[in-house]
PDB file of C-alpha atoms in Angstrom:
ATOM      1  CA  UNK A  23      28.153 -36.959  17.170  1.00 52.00           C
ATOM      2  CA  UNK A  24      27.322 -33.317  16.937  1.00 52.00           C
ATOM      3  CA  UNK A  25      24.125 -32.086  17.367  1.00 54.00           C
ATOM      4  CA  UNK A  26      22.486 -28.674  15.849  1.00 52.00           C
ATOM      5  CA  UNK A  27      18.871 -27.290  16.896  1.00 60.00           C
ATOM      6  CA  UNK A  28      16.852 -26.802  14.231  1.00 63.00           C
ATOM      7  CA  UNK A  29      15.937 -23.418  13.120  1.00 63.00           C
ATOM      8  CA  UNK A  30      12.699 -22.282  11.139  1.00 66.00           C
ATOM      9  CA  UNK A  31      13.306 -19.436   8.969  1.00 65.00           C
ATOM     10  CA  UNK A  32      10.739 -17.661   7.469  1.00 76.00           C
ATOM     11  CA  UNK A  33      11.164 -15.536   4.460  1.00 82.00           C
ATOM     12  CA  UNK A  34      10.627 -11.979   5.159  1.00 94.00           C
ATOM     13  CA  UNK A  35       6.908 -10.495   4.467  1.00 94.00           C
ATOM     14  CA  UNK A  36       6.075  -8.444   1.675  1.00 96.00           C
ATOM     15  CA  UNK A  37       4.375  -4.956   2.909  1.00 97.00           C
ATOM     16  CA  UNK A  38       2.976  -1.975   1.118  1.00 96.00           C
ATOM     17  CA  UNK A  39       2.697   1.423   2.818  1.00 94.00           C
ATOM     18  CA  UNK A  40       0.346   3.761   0.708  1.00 96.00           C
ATOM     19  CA  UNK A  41      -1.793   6.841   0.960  1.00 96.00           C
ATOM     20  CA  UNK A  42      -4.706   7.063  -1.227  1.00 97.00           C
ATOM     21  CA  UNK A  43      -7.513   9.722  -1.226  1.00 97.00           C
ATOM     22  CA  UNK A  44     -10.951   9.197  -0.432  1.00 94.00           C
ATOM     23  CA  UNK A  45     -12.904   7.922  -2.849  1.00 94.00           C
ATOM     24  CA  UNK A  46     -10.688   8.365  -6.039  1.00 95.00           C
ATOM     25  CA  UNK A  47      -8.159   6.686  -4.417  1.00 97.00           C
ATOM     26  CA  UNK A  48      -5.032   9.008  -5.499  1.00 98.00           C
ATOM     27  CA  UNK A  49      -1.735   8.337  -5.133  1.00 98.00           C
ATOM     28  CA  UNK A  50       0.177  10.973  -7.227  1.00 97.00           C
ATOM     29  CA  UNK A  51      -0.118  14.072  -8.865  1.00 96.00           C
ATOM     30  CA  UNK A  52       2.541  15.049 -11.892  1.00 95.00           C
ATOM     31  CA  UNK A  53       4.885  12.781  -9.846  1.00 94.00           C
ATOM     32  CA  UNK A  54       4.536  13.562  -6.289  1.00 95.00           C
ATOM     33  CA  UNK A  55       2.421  13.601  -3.127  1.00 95.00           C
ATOM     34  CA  UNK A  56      -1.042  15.224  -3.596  1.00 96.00           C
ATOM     35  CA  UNK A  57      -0.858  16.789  -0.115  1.00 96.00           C
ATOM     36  CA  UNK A  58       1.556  16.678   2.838  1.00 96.00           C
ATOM     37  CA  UNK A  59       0.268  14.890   5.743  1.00 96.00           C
ATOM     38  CA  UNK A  60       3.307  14.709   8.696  1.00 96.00           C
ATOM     39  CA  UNK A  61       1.106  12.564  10.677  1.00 95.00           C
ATOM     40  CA  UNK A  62       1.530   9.826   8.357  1.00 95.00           C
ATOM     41  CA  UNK A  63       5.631  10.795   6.654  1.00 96.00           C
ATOM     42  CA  UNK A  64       6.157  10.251  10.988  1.00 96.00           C
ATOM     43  CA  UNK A  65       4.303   6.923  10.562  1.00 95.00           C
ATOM     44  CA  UNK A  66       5.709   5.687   7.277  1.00 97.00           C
ATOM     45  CA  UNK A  67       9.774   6.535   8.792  1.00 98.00           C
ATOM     46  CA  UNK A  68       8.367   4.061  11.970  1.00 97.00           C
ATOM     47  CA  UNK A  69       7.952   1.110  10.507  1.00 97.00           C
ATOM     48  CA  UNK A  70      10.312   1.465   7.671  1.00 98.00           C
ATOM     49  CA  UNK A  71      13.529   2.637   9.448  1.00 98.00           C
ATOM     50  CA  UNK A  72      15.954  -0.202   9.540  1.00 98.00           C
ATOM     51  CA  UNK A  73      14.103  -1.887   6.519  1.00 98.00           C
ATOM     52  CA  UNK A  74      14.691  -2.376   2.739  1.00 98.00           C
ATOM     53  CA  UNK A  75      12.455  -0.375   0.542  1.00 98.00           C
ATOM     54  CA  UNK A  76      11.222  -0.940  -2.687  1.00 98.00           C
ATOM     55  CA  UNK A  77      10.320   1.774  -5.453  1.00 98.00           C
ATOM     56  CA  UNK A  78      10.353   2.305  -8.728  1.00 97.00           C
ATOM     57  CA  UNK A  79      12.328   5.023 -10.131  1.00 96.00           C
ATOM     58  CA  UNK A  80       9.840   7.891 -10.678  1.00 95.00           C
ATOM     59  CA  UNK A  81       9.101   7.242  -6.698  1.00 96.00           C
ATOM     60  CA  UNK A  82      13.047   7.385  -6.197  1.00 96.00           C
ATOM     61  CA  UNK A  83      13.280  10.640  -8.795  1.00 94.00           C
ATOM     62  CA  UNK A  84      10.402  12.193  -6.574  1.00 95.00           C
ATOM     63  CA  UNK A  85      12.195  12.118  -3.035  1.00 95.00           C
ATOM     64  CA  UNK A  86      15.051  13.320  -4.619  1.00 93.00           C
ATOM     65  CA  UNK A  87      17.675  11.247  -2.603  1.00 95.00           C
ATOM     66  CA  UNK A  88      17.860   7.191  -0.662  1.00 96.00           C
ATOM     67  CA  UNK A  89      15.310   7.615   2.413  1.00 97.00           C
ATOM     68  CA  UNK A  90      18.035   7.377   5.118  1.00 96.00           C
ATOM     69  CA  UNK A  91      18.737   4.385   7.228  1.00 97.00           C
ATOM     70  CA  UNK A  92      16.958   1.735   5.092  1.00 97.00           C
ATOM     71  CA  UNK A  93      18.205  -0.179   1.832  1.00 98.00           C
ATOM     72  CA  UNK A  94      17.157   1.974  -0.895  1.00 98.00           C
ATOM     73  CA  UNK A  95      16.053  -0.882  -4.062  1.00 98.00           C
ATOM     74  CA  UNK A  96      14.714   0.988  -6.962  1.00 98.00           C
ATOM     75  CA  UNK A  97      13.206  -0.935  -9.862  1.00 98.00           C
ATOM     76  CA  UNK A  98      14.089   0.793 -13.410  1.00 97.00           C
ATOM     77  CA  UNK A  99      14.290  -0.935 -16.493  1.00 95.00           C
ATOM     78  CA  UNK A 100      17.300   1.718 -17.356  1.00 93.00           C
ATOM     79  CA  UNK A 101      20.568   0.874 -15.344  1.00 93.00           C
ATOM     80  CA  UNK A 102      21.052   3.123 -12.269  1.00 91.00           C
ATOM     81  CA  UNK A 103      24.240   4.671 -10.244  1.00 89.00           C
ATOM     82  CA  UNK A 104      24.594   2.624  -7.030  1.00 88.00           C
ATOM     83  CA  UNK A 105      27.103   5.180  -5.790  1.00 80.00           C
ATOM     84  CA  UNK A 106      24.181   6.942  -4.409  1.00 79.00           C
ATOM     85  CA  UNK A 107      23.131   4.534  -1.662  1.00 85.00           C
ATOM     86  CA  UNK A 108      21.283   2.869  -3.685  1.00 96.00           C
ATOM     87  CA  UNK A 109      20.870  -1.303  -5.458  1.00 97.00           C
ATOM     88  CA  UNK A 110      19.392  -0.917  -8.613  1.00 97.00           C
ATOM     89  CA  UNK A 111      16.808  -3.644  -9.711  1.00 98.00           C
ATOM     90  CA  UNK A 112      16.047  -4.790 -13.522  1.00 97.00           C
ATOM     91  CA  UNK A 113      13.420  -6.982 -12.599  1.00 97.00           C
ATOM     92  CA  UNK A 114      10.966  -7.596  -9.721  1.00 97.00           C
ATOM     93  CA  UNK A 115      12.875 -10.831  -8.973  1.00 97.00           C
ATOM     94  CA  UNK A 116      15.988  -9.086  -8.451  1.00 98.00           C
ATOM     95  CA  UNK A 117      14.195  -6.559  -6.352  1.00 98.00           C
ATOM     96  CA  UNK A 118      12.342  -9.531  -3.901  1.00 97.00           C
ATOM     97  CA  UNK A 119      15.848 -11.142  -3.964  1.00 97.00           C
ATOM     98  CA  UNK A 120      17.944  -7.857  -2.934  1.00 98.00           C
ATOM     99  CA  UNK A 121      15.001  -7.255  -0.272  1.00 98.00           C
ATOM    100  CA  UNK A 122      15.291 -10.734   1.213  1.00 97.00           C
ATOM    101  CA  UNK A 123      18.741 -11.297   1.172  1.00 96.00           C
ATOM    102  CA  UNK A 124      19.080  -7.737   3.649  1.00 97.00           C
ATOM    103  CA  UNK A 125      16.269  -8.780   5.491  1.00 97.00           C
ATOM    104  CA  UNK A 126      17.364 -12.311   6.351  1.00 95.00           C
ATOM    105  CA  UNK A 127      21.154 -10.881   7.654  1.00 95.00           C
ATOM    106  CA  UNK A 128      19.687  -8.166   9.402  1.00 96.00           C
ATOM    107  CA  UNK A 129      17.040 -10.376  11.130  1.00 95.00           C
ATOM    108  CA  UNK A 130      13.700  -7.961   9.877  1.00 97.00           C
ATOM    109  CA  UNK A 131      10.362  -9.943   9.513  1.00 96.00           C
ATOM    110  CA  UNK A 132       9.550  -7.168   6.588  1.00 97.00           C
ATOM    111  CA  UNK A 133      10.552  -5.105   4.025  1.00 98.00           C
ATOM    112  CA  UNK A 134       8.576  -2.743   2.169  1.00 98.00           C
ATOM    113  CA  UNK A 135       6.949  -1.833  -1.152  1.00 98.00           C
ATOM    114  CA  UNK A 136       6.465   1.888  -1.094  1.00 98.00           C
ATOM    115  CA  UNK A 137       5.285   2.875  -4.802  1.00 96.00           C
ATOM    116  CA  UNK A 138       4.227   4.295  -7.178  1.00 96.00           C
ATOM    117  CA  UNK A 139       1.198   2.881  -8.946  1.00 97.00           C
ATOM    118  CA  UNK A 140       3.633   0.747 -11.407  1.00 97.00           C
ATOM    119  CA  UNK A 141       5.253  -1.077  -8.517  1.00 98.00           C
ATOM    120  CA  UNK A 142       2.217  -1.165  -6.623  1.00 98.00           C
ATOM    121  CA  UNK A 143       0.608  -3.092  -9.375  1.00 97.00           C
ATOM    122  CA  UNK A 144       3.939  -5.007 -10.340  1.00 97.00           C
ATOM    123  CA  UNK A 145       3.787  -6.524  -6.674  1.00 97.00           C
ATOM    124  CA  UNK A 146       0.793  -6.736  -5.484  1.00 95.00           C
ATOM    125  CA  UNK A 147       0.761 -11.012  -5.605  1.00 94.00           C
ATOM    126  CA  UNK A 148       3.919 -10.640  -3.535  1.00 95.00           C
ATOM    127  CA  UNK A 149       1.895  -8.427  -0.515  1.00 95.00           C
ATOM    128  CA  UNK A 150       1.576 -10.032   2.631  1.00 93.00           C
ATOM    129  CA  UNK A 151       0.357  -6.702   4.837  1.00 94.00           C
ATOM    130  CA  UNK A 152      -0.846  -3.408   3.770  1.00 96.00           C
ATOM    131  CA  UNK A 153      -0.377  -0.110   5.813  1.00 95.00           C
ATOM    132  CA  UNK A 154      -3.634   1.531   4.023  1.00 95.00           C
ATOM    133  CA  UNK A 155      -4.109   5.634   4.890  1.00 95.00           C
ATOM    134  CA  UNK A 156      -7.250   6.608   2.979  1.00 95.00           C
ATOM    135  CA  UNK A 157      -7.358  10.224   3.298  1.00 96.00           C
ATOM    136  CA  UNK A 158     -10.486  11.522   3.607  1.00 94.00           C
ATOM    137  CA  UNK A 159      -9.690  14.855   1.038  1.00 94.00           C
ATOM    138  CA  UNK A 160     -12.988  14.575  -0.863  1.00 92.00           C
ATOM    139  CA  UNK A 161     -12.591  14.600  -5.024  1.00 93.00           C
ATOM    140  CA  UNK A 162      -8.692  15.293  -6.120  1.00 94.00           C
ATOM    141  CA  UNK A 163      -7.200  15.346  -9.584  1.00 93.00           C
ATOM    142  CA  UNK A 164      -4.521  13.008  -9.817  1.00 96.00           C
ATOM    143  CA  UNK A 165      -2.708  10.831 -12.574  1.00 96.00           C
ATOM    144  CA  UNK A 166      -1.802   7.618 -10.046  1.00 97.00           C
ATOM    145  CA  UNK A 167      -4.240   5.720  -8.599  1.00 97.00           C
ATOM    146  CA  UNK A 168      -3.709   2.970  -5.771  1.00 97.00           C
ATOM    147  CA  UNK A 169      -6.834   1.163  -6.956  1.00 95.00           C
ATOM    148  CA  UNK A 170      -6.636  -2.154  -5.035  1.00 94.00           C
ATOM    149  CA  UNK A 171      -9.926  -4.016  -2.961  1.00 91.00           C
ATOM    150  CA  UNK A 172      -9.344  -5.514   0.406  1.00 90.00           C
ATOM    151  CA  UNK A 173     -11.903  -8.806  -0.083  1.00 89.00           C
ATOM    152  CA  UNK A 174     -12.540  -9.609   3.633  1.00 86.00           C
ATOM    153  CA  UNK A 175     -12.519 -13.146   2.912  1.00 88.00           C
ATOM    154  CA  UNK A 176      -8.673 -13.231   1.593  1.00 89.00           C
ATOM    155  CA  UNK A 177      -7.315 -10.490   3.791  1.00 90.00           C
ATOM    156  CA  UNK A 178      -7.398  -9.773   7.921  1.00 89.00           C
ATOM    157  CA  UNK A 179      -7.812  -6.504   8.968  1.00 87.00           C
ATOM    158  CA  UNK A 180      -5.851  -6.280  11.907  1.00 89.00           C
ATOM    159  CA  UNK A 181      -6.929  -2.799  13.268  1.00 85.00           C
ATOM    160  CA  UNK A 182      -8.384   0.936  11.959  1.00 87.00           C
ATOM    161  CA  UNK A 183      -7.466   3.908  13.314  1.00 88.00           C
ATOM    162  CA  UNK A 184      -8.158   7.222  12.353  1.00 90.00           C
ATOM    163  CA  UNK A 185      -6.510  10.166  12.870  1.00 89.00           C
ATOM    164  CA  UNK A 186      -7.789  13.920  13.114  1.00 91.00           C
ATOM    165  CA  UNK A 187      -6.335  16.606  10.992  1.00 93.00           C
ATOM    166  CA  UNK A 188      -3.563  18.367  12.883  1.00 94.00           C
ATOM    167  CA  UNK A 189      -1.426  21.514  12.177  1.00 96.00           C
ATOM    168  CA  UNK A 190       1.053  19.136  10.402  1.00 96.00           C
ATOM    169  CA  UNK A 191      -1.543  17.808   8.282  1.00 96.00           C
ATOM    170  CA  UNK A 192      -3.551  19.199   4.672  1.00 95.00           C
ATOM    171  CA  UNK A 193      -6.203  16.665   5.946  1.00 93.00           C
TER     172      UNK A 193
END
């Protein structure tokens, strides 16, 4: 008789990462950042080192390259060359199935949605956590919007923190 301990496995958990300004809640400007904050670009390579990402491919276009030492998955309805370092995704399926499948073999409890507004939207049933900055820049012109509501009763909010401006920082 052989005998084999069970083992629970848990699908990987959907995360966003986004910066938004305070109160218009901005994402993007003409298809990039609105500001440069190195506080949080320190944060956001943290927790997604070592991780799949998901973008869409304006996001992908924007940063100009894959984000180094995670699984690059950009969502395009237009094929894309993988020879970059990157898995192209036609459909969100695709993407949560190229993002699980790395997770699971490389033993990470997350992977990460990382924008723009599109895939923001496009996944949002899918999040698990958010990594929320709202920067507090006053009234910016922008043409994406991260316009999502945290209801208290369906979502935990595990901590704040806030962070002064520094000489890295626009705000």
């Amino acid at each position: 008789m052989q005998l084999s301990r069970k083992l629970k496995i848990r699908l990987p958990s959907a995360t966003s990462l986004v910066a938004r300004s305070y109160p218009d809640r901005i994402i993007g400007v003409e298809n990039s950042l609105p500001w440069h904050l190195g506080t949080d670009l320190k944060h956001f390579k943290f927790r997604t080192q070592g991780h799949a990402v998901i973008m869409g491919r304006k996001t992908f276009e924007s940063i100009g390259r894959p984000l180094p030492n995670r699984r690059n998955i950009v969502l395009s309805r237009q094929a894309i060359d993988e020879s970059s370092g990157i898995l192209w995704a036609r459909d969100p399926e695709t993407a949560l199935l190229l993002a699980d499948q790395y997770s699971i073999i490389n033993l990470k409890k997350e992977f990460f949605v990382i924008g723009g507004e599109e895939i923001y939207n496009l996944f949002h049933k899918y999040i698990n956590v958010v990594f929320l900055t709202d920067v507090n820049c006053g009234p910016i012109n922008g043409d994406a919007k991260f316009d999502k509501d945290f209801d208290k009763r369906e979502w935990w909010y595990r901590f704040e923190k806030e962070f002064p401006k520094t000489d890295i920082d626009d705000f």
